[in-house]
Each structure stands twice: as structure tokens, then as C-alpha cells.
Amino acid sequence: MHGDRHEPLIPAPRALDVRAPGAGHVSLDEDTTLDAGPGTEGVARWLRQALGAATGLPFAPGGGPRAIRLRVSAEVAEAYGPEGYRLSTDDSLEPGVTVLVEGGGAAGVFWGLQTLRQLLGPDAYRKAPAGRGARGWELPRLTVEDAPRFPWRGLMLDVARHFMPKDDVLRQLDLMAAHKLNVLHLHLTDDQGWRVEIRRHPRLTEVGAWRARTKWGHRASPLWNETPHGGFYTQDDIREIVAYAAERHITVVPEIDVPGHSQAAIAAYPELGNTDVVDTAALAVWDTWGVNPNVLAPTESTLRFYEGVFEEVLELFPSTFVHIGGDECPKDQWKASPTARARIEELGLADENELQSWFVRHFDRWLAGRGRRLIGWDEILEGGSRAEGRAGVESDEEEGGRRDRPCDEDRRHRVRAPGGEATTLGLAPGAAVSSWRGYGGGVTAAEAGHDVVMCPEQQVYLDHRQAPGEDEPMPIGYVRTLEDVYRFEPLPPGLSPEAAAHVLGAQANVWTEVMENRSRVDYQVFPRLVAFAEVAWSALPVPEERDFAGFERRMTAHYRRLDALGVGYRPPAGPHPWQRRPGVLGRPLEGAPPNV
């Protein structure tokens, strides 16, 4: 790129050809029209809304020599796929056109416009014109050809621990689109709250969406926020979120967590819990963090209840994938429950681990029968029935004690990697795995022929602290700096080519136990999500050969874009005074995280 004639691009594109500095520039002004070809109408609507607001330009429909031309191109599709694009402001490519954006599909055109927006400068990210002076809206003469490395470039947002109002979710979708991320995984239910309206079970939100108080900091902290907390999305809110995401070529994947992480549901409907072991009618929505012992009862009535839940979820979310959680399900109540023991015997299972696998596989088949695909955390690999074989599992109890998950939840099992055959995992062929406890579960699943999303906590859990030192607010987990995230590699070494083809992509996870509002989410997520977005999109060298210094230079311009967007990111020099949380206990872990 030449000097300051244009803005450095993030994520880095595959190919960039910039004309010599003396070649001049092209400008957008009142006479610039918008020539939207078939299939690009929705993208054109976004351009008028976003760039029209920032620039004050009308972008009237029509062609001509001053046009921004949007086209779906079979040639680009063949070369780069549906999300690939070619952007040119060089009239030698298309004489008489100011800007030409060709995409392999509408998504490719949309990502091309995100690049155009970057080239226009930080003021193109504002919601009203901020004044450009004599320079106006100039663009360098260049051609960009680009396409993503992975089809799944995700962000998981936990709205169960701390509720994020609908408008904040819509804002998050805009921020994702600006960074060419295309999957929002919404963690909608947990012990601490149920966040989606289910009309046939209204108490899930009447009761389950609200808690009386909240632990302030790590669960070992003596502090409490005594203000009741809660909220939920109506079904119309969800439809709006899904439609807003679709206009930005983002898929929203819902998560309804079963059979663990379910105390909010049990508080609303006590019959869902293990009533023969505990007084479930006395349970309230949980107000602290950790792994909760109150899990769903493995009964037919529980299955029917959640089938009803998922029926409404499928009506709201068109996503092919539906996330069922499946993680961190303590077995103590099942071991003590005559009902659970009878179910194990009835089904011919060996133990409670196989009972959890039976629960997961029920919804695996149920979703597959409705044309959807189950995806779950890597614990769903564990406990296949004896008829199907067992995946390799190590129990932390066998190792001499439980291990704490740095984001405030206990981990009960680990999957050995790689190992495993397709028939040993006990999952339908279309089921996929979110590999969170490290790479191991993802390697096991991919080698067995299952699709995988890599989201190892040691690398891309953005609730982990960003620097050492006492200024980091509520410090959780390992230090994961901007450079650490930039050097994250979704494909672990040694993965066979056949298995590597099953890695759909990567996801950064945002667990909100210690993120009580939008400002805290902004601080933890940015700027590290920018580095993650480049890792997921761009064809980068191996981690140790990546040009982090060059990325930092490009970030200098990108911080100005984030400023224009109003993002409360962590400054490179450390947190502002108002971003700190002095005296609130976290759970920092020292040293380099294990690569497992």
C-alpha cells in the first residue's frame, strides 16, 4: 500500500494492486449513483443506509460513468467462491465506472463493500456526516481480490450470564460485519437466565429470565450486586435479530444448553429436575458462577418438554446448525436418583456418562429428522453407548481432583486426541463439534469425519485477561494479548488433509460472568476480535512467521474506525481509569496456557 493515500485494510486481502501515486484518485459525491445488479438489492439497501448516513450522499439508483456498480459474477464465484469479491476503482478494468464490486454471491459483494468502507476512512463509520472539507470522499485507484480462508468465522456471545439488550445485539452484528465475521452463536440459556420467549412454556421467561442478585467478580469474591438482573428476547425480537443478521450475511446459531447448565429452566418448571434427589421447587435462578449440580432429569417428560422448546426455536432460527450445549453436566444427582438409575438399566447403558450421551443423541436424531444439524461442545464426544463403542475419556477425578475452567466453570472430563472412529463417537454423521477445551476434541471429531469449529479456551476465550497487572478489570484466566490472538492457528499441526477439510473454521467465545454491560464486553472483545477476524479470514503464514508489527501498524488506522463506531476497546497502553474494577476478585492463571 502506498503511504497514506488510502486506509490500511483489515483483514488483510489476498491480492491488492495499487496504481502509482501519480495515477490520481476517484471521488464519491452527490452525482455518484448506485447500479445494483440482480441479487444485490439487499446489499444496495445496506450501502444506502450505512454509507449514505455517514457521507450524506443519496446514492440514487442508476448507472452511468459516476456509478458504484454491484454485480454477482460467475467468474468470481468460480475463482473465489460465494464469499469472494473483486473491488476495483481502476477504470482500466471497467471504463466509466467509479467503483466496481463483483462478488461470487451477494455475500461476496457485501464483503467487498466492507473493504470500500475502510478505504473511505474512519468517518465512513459514523452515523451522520462529520465533515470532510475539500478532500471529500476520495478513493485511491486500486484493485482488491479477496476471499475468506474459512466459511465459519464466528463470535459466541453469552447473553445468559449477563443479558444484552436487543439493540446491543444489533450493534454487535454491525461490528461483526465490519470485520467480515459471519456467524453469531447466541448462548441463550444457562443456570443464571433463560433469554428466549417460548410461548408454550411461558414460565421460562416469567421466572427463568430473572435473578435476585449477582455475584460481583469471580465466584470466590465476597462481593454481590444486589440489583435484580434479567431480561429476554421476545420471539419478534429474535425475528428482528435474525433478519438484521441476514441482511449482513451473518447466520445466527441458537444455543439451548442441555442437560447441564439448566437451573433457570428448573426454577421455572421444577418437574424438569431430579425431584427424587433434591427439592427442585425450592430452587431459584442461580446468582453465582461455576458448574451447577442441578441438571435435567433423564425422563421422557423432559425430552418432550425440550422438543417443544426446540420446535419453537426452529421456527425462529433458519440456521442449519442448532447448538445444544452438552457441556459440564455433573452426574452426582443422576448417581443418587432411582429414576436415573432405572433409566440406565432400561436403556442397557453402562453408567451416567452413557446416559448423557443418550440424551444428546436423542436430540441429534430429532434435529436431523427435521433437516437440521446438531452442534455441541466437545463433551458430546464422550460416553457413547456400549453398542457403539466409547470415545477416549479421562476424568479429572481419576487424575486426583477437579480442574477449574478459567472462565469460572469446572471441567469434569477431557477427550484424548486424536483417536476415534466415526462409529465410536455415538453421533449422527451430520453432527458437529465446538472444540473448546483445547484442540483435542476437535482433532478427535475431525479424524472421525465430523465437522468442527475450533474455539479453544486457551487461545480465543475473550473473557481471559489481556495483560498482566492489577489494572485489568476482574482478571480471568491466562494472559491473551492482541499478539497472542493474532498468532492463533485454527488448524492444529499434524491434522490429516481429510480431517483438516472438516474444520469449518474458528470462533471467539465471549462468556459474560464478569461482563455486566456493553462497555465491559467492548473492553474484553476489542481490539482482540480484530486480530481474530484476520486469522479467520486471511491466508496468513504459520503463527511464528506472521507480521504482527505490520498488523499493529494497520491497527493504528483501525483504532480510528473503532473510535468512530463508539467502541470502548482496551487502549494499547492499558485500561482507562473508568475501565478498571479495583478490588474485585478475579481468577488469573499464570504462565503460558497449555496447548492441548
XYZ file of C-alpha atoms in Angstrom:
596
model
C 0.000 0.000 0.000
C 1.212 3.483 -0.828
C 1.803 5.808 2.109
C -1.343 7.485 3.445
C -3.182 7.700 0.140
C -5.684 5.161 1.453
C -6.554 3.261 4.583
C -4.750 0.015 5.520
C -7.096 -2.927 5.198
C -8.120 -5.391 7.940
C -8.498 -8.337 7.416
C -5.571 -8.411 5.004
C -6.790 -9.207 1.472
C -5.371 -11.915 -0.759
C -4.306 -9.550 -3.521
C -4.032 -5.765 -3.650
C -2.855 -3.832 -6.701
C -2.486 -0.106 -6.120
C -1.810 2.233 -9.024
C 1.223 4.509 -8.770
C 0.752 7.631 -6.603
C 0.605 9.842 -9.699
C -2.410 7.966 -11.035
C -4.770 10.225 -9.119
C -7.929 9.193 -7.347
C -11.661 8.784 -7.810
C -14.295 10.557 -5.742
C -17.766 9.877 -4.430
C -20.071 12.891 -4.463
C -23.676 13.981 -4.970
C -23.614 12.671 -8.531
C -22.469 9.160 -7.578
C -25.205 6.655 -8.392
C -25.730 3.082 -7.327
C -26.083 0.467 -10.058
C -27.223 -2.705 -8.271
C -27.433 -5.808 -10.434
C -29.693 -8.813 -9.835
C -29.154 -10.419 -6.461
C -27.504 -7.365 -4.905
C -30.631 -5.440 -3.915
C -30.205 -6.163 -0.192
C -26.557 -5.159 -0.293
C -27.505 -1.921 -2.028
C -30.033 -1.223 0.730
C -27.281 -1.644 3.342
C -24.958 0.681 1.410
C -27.565 3.442 1.285
C -28.332 3.033 4.989
C -24.762 2.861 6.300
C -22.618 4.799 3.826
C -25.496 7.102 2.983
C -25.807 8.101 6.635
C -22.061 8.614 7.085
C -21.436 10.519 3.863
C -24.733 12.334 3.419
C -24.759 11.161 -0.213
C -28.031 9.960 -1.801
C -26.589 7.141 -3.962
C -29.538 7.453 -6.340
C -30.328 4.316 -8.357
C -28.880 4.173 -11.847
C -25.819 3.514 -13.963
C -23.502 5.823 -15.805
C -19.907 6.994 -15.523
C -20.185 8.048 -11.848
C -21.727 4.818 -10.591
C -20.885 2.297 -7.909
C -21.668 -0.901 -9.787
C -22.595 -4.052 -7.812
C -22.640 -7.384 -9.616
C -22.801 -11.087 -8.806
C -20.137 -12.656 -11.017
C -19.874 -16.278 -12.107
C -16.194 -15.673 -12.831
C -15.541 -14.503 -9.260
C -17.618 -17.370 -7.890
C -15.543 -19.897 -9.810
C -12.271 -18.325 -8.701
C -13.082 -17.436 -5.102
C -16.415 -18.958 -4.064
C -19.630 -17.213 -2.974
C -17.946 -15.016 -0.352
C -15.117 -13.904 -2.619
C -15.064 -10.495 -4.292
C -13.195 -8.221 -6.627
C -13.249 -4.472 -5.960
C -11.837 -2.013 -8.454
C -11.588 1.748 -8.599
C -9.360 1.490 -11.670
C -11.334 2.487 -14.779
C -8.991 0.420 -16.943
C -10.894 -2.613 -15.614
C -14.364 -1.155 -16.157
C -14.213 2.121 -18.119
C -16.576 4.819 -16.980
C -17.392 3.286 -13.580
C -16.222 4.881 -10.329
C -16.326 1.689 -8.254
C -16.957 -1.879 -9.405
C -17.673 -4.551 -6.791
C -18.151 -8.086 -8.095
C -18.896 -10.949 -5.747
C -19.192 -14.686 -6.114
C -22.580 -14.189 -4.441
C -24.410 -11.429 -2.633
C -22.239 -12.153 0.423
C -19.108 -11.528 -1.609
C -20.479 -8.183 -2.809
C -21.259 -7.289 0.810
C -17.732 -8.089 1.995
C -16.388 -6.041 -0.892
C -18.390 -3.079 0.375
C -16.855 -3.531 3.817
C -13.487 -3.066 2.142
C -14.803 0.006 0.289
C -15.934 1.457 3.603
C -12.450 1.022 5.061
C -10.927 2.754 2.054
C -13.189 5.770 2.624
C -11.669 6.394 6.048
C -12.873 6.405 9.681
C -15.631 8.956 9.069
C -17.381 6.377 6.877
C -18.221 4.549 10.136
C -20.218 7.403 11.634
C -23.996 7.689 11.692
C -24.075 11.195 10.242
C -21.616 13.315 8.228
C -18.779 14.675 10.336
C -17.408 16.975 7.612
C -14.674 16.083 5.146
C -13.526 19.506 3.989
C -12.222 19.940 0.449
C -10.957 16.360 0.270
C -14.424 14.863 0.159
C -14.769 11.102 -0.238
C -11.693 10.129 -2.227
C -10.576 6.631 -3.155
C -7.192 5.511 -4.455
C -7.060 3.766 -7.822
C -6.667 0.092 -6.973
C -7.968 -3.424 -7.365
C -8.568 -5.835 -4.489
C -9.227 -9.546 -4.973
C -10.148 -11.404 -1.836
C -11.908 -14.398 -0.291
C -12.087 -15.934 3.188
C -9.942 -18.810 4.379
C -12.770 -20.383 6.421
C -16.556 -20.483 5.906
C -17.240 -20.288 9.680
C -15.877 -17.074 11.209
C -17.737 -16.857 14.458
C -18.337 -14.975 17.655
C -20.137 -16.617 20.580
C -21.967 -14.153 22.803
C -23.166 -15.312 26.218
C -26.366 -13.360 26.904
C -27.453 -15.752 29.669
C -24.992 -14.773 32.412
C -25.494 -11.059 31.725
C -28.353 -10.118 29.445
C -27.524 -7.947 26.451
C -30.493 -5.861 25.252
C -31.664 -6.332 21.689
C -30.168 -3.074 20.409
C -26.764 -4.107 21.765
C -27.016 -7.398 19.867
C -27.855 -5.498 16.667
C -24.817 -3.287 17.276
C -22.682 -6.388 17.767
C -23.872 -7.676 14.379
C -22.752 -4.401 12.787
C -19.339 -4.749 14.408
C -19.068 -8.332 13.194
C -19.988 -7.319 9.648
C -17.350 -4.593 9.673
C -14.774 -7.319 10.364
C -16.152 -9.880 7.865
C -17.322 -12.289 10.583
C -20.343 -14.333 9.564
C -21.626 -16.492 12.474
C -23.152 -15.196 15.701
C -23.547 -18.040 18.205
C -26.051 -16.882 20.842
C -25.768 -18.663 24.195
C -29.411 -18.161 25.182
C -29.868 -20.345 28.271
C -27.911 -21.218 31.373
C -28.249 -21.599 35.131
C -28.296 -17.816 35.516
C -31.007 -16.972 32.998
C -33.299 -18.046 30.138
C -33.310 -15.421 27.396
C -35.727 -16.504 24.634
C -39.528 -16.475 24.765
C -41.072 -19.946 24.419
C -44.814 -19.474 24.112
C -45.896 -22.942 25.190
C -43.740 -22.657 28.323
C -44.178 -19.022 29.470
C -42.596 -19.504 32.907
C -39.211 -19.992 31.234
C -39.084 -16.211 30.874
C -41.601 -15.153 33.533
C -39.449 -16.879 36.165
C -36.305 -18.091 34.430
C -35.228 -14.766 32.926
C -34.705 -13.026 36.286
C -32.382 -13.475 39.241
C -32.493 -11.643 42.550
C -28.827 -10.682 42.694
C -25.494 -11.402 41.007
C -22.029 -12.431 42.183
C -19.656 -9.488 41.543
C -16.391 -10.900 40.181
C -15.152 -14.479 40.403
C -17.326 -16.892 42.399
C -14.796 -16.707 45.271
C -15.359 -12.961 45.560
C -17.215 -11.840 48.713
C -18.968 -9.108 46.708
C -22.530 -9.106 45.359
C -24.522 -6.819 43.106
C -27.861 -6.755 44.897
C -29.751 -5.293 41.948
C -32.058 -7.881 40.337
C -30.848 -8.762 36.857
C -32.563 -10.197 33.820
C -34.294 -9.790 30.518
C -35.232 -11.846 27.489
C -35.907 -11.576 23.785
C -39.471 -11.889 22.580
C -39.999 -14.021 19.521
C -40.401 -10.855 17.469
C -37.087 -9.601 18.893
C -35.451 -12.822 17.710
C -37.000 -12.497 14.253
C -35.645 -8.953 14.061
C -32.161 -10.041 15.156
C -32.137 -12.905 12.636
C -33.349 -10.666 9.797
C -30.859 -7.928 10.686
C -28.072 -10.506 10.683
C -29.200 -11.981 7.359
C -29.011 -8.557 5.704
C -25.358 -8.546 6.817
C -24.786 -12.138 5.642
C -24.415 -13.370 9.215
C -26.005 -16.618 10.415
C -27.361 -16.678 13.972
C -26.852 -20.072 15.633
C -29.005 -20.519 18.766
C -27.822 -22.458 21.798
C -30.224 -24.114 24.244
C -27.977 -25.821 26.797
C -28.923 -29.368 27.902
C -28.751 -31.430 30.071
C -26.493 -29.346 32.355
C -26.471 -25.570 32.848
C -30.237 -25.746 33.314
C -31.126 -24.352 36.746
C -33.029 -21.383 35.291
C -35.333 -23.818 33.462
C -35.699 -25.994 36.565
C -36.522 -22.920 38.673
C -39.348 -22.194 36.232
C -40.541 -25.812 35.914
C -39.324 -27.844 38.915
C -40.503 -31.132 37.377
C -37.599 -30.874 34.890
C -35.105 -31.547 37.685
C -34.231 -34.625 39.685
C -37.144 -34.371 42.105
C -36.320 -37.686 43.764
C -32.962 -36.303 44.919
C -33.465 -32.592 45.653
C -36.353 -30.240 46.385
C -36.378 -28.641 42.964
C -39.365 -26.452 43.914
C -37.031 -24.577 46.266
C -34.556 -23.695 43.510
C -34.269 -20.141 42.155
C -32.418 -18.810 39.130
C -28.763 -19.120 40.098
C -26.977 -15.958 41.241
C -23.350 -17.102 41.175
C -20.918 -18.803 38.793
C -19.437 -22.254 38.370
C -20.725 -25.698 37.432
C -24.179 -26.237 38.878
C -25.167 -29.680 40.233
C -28.842 -29.208 39.345
C -29.202 -30.877 35.945
C -32.176 -32.101 33.949
C -33.848 -35.378 34.816
C -33.344 -38.002 32.072
C -37.063 -38.691 31.666
C -39.423 -38.902 28.726
C -41.340 -35.884 30.015
C -38.135 -33.832 29.999
C -37.466 -34.891 26.408
C -40.995 -33.927 25.367
C -40.648 -30.540 27.111
C -37.443 -29.696 25.266
C -38.759 -30.994 21.966
C -41.436 -28.333 22.374
C -38.751 -25.756 23.104
C -36.725 -26.743 20.045
C -39.820 -26.722 17.816
C -40.256 -23.026 18.550
C -36.510 -22.412 18.248
C -36.508 -23.948 14.757
C -39.357 -21.639 13.750
C -37.300 -18.621 14.822
C -33.821 -19.545 13.581
C -33.317 -20.756 9.985
C -29.708 -21.757 10.787
C -28.798 -25.252 9.624
C -26.924 -25.723 12.909
C -28.614 -25.740 16.315
C -26.344 -25.796 19.379
C -27.453 -27.974 22.289
C -24.541 -27.264 24.664
C -23.925 -30.705 26.160
C -21.076 -29.477 28.358
C -20.298 -29.667 32.043
C -23.076 -31.922 33.278
C -22.243 -33.195 36.784
C -23.525 -36.730 37.338
C -23.940 -36.660 41.144
C -27.724 -36.292 41.102
C -28.122 -38.999 38.460
C -25.978 -41.352 40.550
C -28.248 -40.721 43.538
C -31.512 -40.809 41.590
C -33.549 -44.053 41.463
C -35.270 -42.668 38.358
C -31.959 -42.110 36.556
C -30.611 -45.492 37.648
C -33.768 -47.165 36.341
C -33.389 -45.348 33.036
C -29.770 -46.532 32.711
C -30.892 -50.117 33.287
C -33.874 -49.792 30.953
C -31.683 -48.473 28.121
C -28.916 -51.024 28.696
C -26.334 -48.334 29.405
C -23.164 -48.760 31.440
C -23.211 -45.592 33.510
C -24.190 -41.935 33.812
C -21.739 -40.857 31.107
C -23.578 -43.041 28.628
C -26.856 -41.603 29.917
C -25.673 -38.127 28.965
C -24.665 -39.437 25.552
C -28.149 -40.963 25.165
C -29.672 -37.558 25.991
C -27.512 -35.788 23.405
C -28.078 -38.422 20.721
C -31.839 -38.154 21.184
C -31.741 -34.529 20.053
C -29.109 -35.337 17.450
C -31.595 -37.652 15.742
C -34.532 -35.338 16.446
C -32.832 -32.393 14.748
C -31.569 -34.495 11.845
C -35.126 -35.659 11.221
C -36.102 -32.019 10.729
C -33.316 -31.157 8.335
C -31.080 -29.506 10.914
C -27.650 -30.373 12.267
C -26.714 -30.639 15.920
C -23.597 -28.875 17.131
C -22.395 -29.112 20.715
C -19.405 -28.520 22.959
C -16.774 -31.228 22.774
C -18.210 -33.130 25.766
C -20.769 -34.560 23.332
C -17.955 -36.858 22.145
C -17.972 -38.654 25.470
C -19.877 -41.675 26.714
C -21.022 -43.428 23.535
C -23.159 -46.473 24.328
C -21.559 -49.902 24.600
C -23.203 -50.938 21.333
C -21.453 -48.078 19.591
C -18.159 -48.108 21.478
C -16.646 -45.429 23.702
C -14.658 -42.329 22.859
C -11.462 -41.994 24.877
C -12.174 -40.017 28.028
C -10.094 -39.112 31.027
C -11.801 -37.978 34.196
C -10.230 -35.274 36.309
C -11.448 -37.153 39.383
C -9.203 -40.008 38.234
C -6.317 -37.565 37.980
C -6.723 -36.524 41.584
C -9.121 -33.624 41.617
C -11.337 -31.412 39.537
C -9.900 -28.636 37.416
C -11.410 -25.196 37.180
C -12.245 -23.701 33.827
C -10.675 -20.217 33.827
C -13.959 -18.548 32.866
C -15.418 -19.639 36.180
C -16.759 -23.078 35.409
C -15.465 -26.506 36.419
C -14.300 -29.025 33.844
C -15.123 -32.652 34.516
C -13.661 -34.513 31.541
C -11.130 -34.307 28.778
C -11.159 -36.075 25.442
C -7.933 -37.762 24.357
C -6.737 -36.771 20.902
C -6.625 -37.741 18.171
C -8.056 -41.299 18.204
C -11.585 -42.440 17.484
C -13.592 -43.791 14.599
C -16.836 -42.439 13.186
C -18.733 -45.280 14.841
C -17.193 -44.718 18.284
C -18.440 -41.187 18.879
C -22.116 -42.072 19.047
C -23.152 -39.068 16.907
C -25.145 -38.832 13.710
C -22.965 -38.237 10.649
C -24.092 -34.615 10.351
C -23.362 -33.630 13.959
C -20.605 -31.080 14.545
C -18.394 -30.171 17.493
C -17.336 -26.866 19.064
C -13.853 -27.707 20.368
C -13.472 -25.518 23.477
C -11.264 -27.377 25.967
C -8.362 -27.260 23.539
C -7.708 -28.712 20.104
C -8.053 -32.336 21.283
C -11.790 -32.760 20.974
C -11.769 -31.120 17.563
C -8.974 -33.389 16.347
C -10.858 -36.461 17.566
C -14.070 -35.361 15.869
C -12.431 -34.285 12.593
C -10.456 -37.519 12.284
C -13.743 -39.378 12.799
C -15.391 -37.439 9.972
C -17.341 -34.809 11.920
C -17.240 -31.097 11.158
C -15.529 -28.939 13.762
C -15.404 -25.315 14.862
C -12.146 -24.567 16.667
C -12.639 -22.326 19.704
C -10.012 -23.465 22.253
C -10.326 -21.597 25.535
C -6.550 -21.279 25.858
C -6.411 -19.208 22.663
C -9.679 -17.433 21.865
C -11.758 -17.064 25.034
C -12.034 -13.306 25.158
C -13.079 -13.245 28.808
C -9.438 -14.113 29.533
C -7.392 -11.098 30.600
C -5.469 -9.089 28.025
C -2.381 -8.235 30.079
C -0.764 -8.990 33.446
C -1.019 -6.451 36.225
C -3.590 -5.209 38.688
C -5.257 -2.728 36.323
C -7.016 -5.408 34.293
C -10.663 -5.477 35.398
C -11.757 -8.715 37.116
C -8.814 -10.662 35.642
C -9.819 -14.140 34.484
C -7.637 -16.889 33.056
C -4.416 -16.690 31.098
C -2.960 -13.545 29.580
C -4.081 -13.461 25.950
C -2.659 -10.371 24.289
C -3.548 -8.946 20.894
C -0.433 -10.655 19.534
C -1.394 -13.980 21.124
C -4.744 -13.916 19.330
C -3.069 -12.855 16.087
C -0.867 -15.949 16.281
C -3.803 -18.313 16.917
C -3.937 -21.074 14.299
C -7.276 -22.877 13.824
C -5.678 -25.914 12.141
C -3.501 -27.825 14.627
C -0.298 -29.325 13.223
C -0.387 -32.966 12.263
C -4.030 -32.999 11.238
C -4.511 -35.157 8.152
C -5.740 -33.394 4.995
C -9.010 -35.341 5.197
C -9.552 -34.241 8.786
C -8.478 -30.651 8.059
C -11.272 -30.445 5.493
C -13.726 -30.963 8.375
C -12.558 -27.819 10.207
C -15.292 -25.363 9.255
C -13.432 -22.502 10.838
C -12.927 -20.775 14.138
C -14.878 -18.890 16.758
C -14.010 -16.446 19.532
C -16.098 -17.013 22.655
C -17.304 -14.256 24.980
C -18.514 -15.560 28.346
C -20.062 -12.751 30.358
C -19.851 -13.797 34.020
C -17.672 -10.739 34.672
C -19.010 -8.580 31.836
C -22.041 -6.822 33.246
C -22.794 -4.472 30.359
C -21.927 -3.418 26.819
C -18.911 -1.376 27.901
C -17.324 -4.374 29.593
C -17.995 -6.539 26.545
C -16.398 -3.892 24.325
C -13.312 -3.818 26.540
C -12.814 -7.577 26.564
C -13.635 -8.139 22.889
C -11.777 -5.279 21.226
C -9.210 -4.969 19.804
C -8.604 -8.735 20.060
C -11.597 -9.577 17.858
C -9.909 -7.616 15.069
C -6.888 -9.926 15.223
C -9.176 -12.959 15.356
C -11.087 -11.726 12.301
C -7.875 -11.566 10.280
C -6.890 -15.064 11.430
C -10.262 -16.455 10.343
C -10.406 -14.578 7.019
C -6.890 -14.110 5.700
C -4.420 -16.662 4.336
C -1.685 -15.929 6.881
C 1.706 -17.611 7.274
C 2.296 -20.049 10.114
C 1.976 -18.313 13.509
C 5.658 -17.689 14.172
C 6.099 -16.074 10.733
C 3.151 -13.676 10.942
C 3.935 -9.980 10.621
C 2.486 -8.720 13.875
C 4.415 -5.442 13.603
C 2.704 -4.824 10.270
C -0.658 -5.695 11.797
C -0.024 -3.184 14.589
C 0.710 -0.501 12.010
C -2.585 -1.233 10.273
C -4.311 -1.149 13.668
C -3.277 2.498 14.029
C -5.837 3.348 11.362
C -8.297 0.763 12.617
C -8.438 2.275 16.113
C -9.816 5.418 14.454
C -12.558 3.306 12.845
C -13.406 1.798 16.230
C -13.476 5.310 17.712
C -15.951 6.395 15.046
C -18.087 3.355 15.856
C -18.054 4.239 19.556
C -16.326 1.012 20.633
C -14.919 1.110 24.174
C -11.861 -1.021 23.357
C -8.853 -1.604 25.579
C -6.249 1.029 24.644
C -2.815 -0.350 23.693
C -1.274 1.384 26.721
C -3.746 -0.168 29.163
C -7.223 0.490 30.531
C -8.652 3.923 31.129
C -9.420 4.586 34.798
C -13.137 4.031 34.184
C -12.467 0.644 32.607
C -10.832 -0.780 35.738
C -12.598 -2.630 38.554
C -10.273 -2.155 41.533
C -10.724 -4.544 44.417
C -12.928 -7.053 42.577
C -11.562 -10.570 42.766
C -10.829 -12.395 39.523
C -9.085 -15.682 38.854
C -5.854 -15.041 36.945
C -3.794 -18.025 35.823
C -0.063 -17.567 35.410
C 2.250 -18.778 32.688
C 1.601 -19.855 29.130
C -1.630 -21.782 28.560
C -1.290 -25.477 27.721
C -1.615 -26.462 24.095
C -3.975 -29.433 24.441
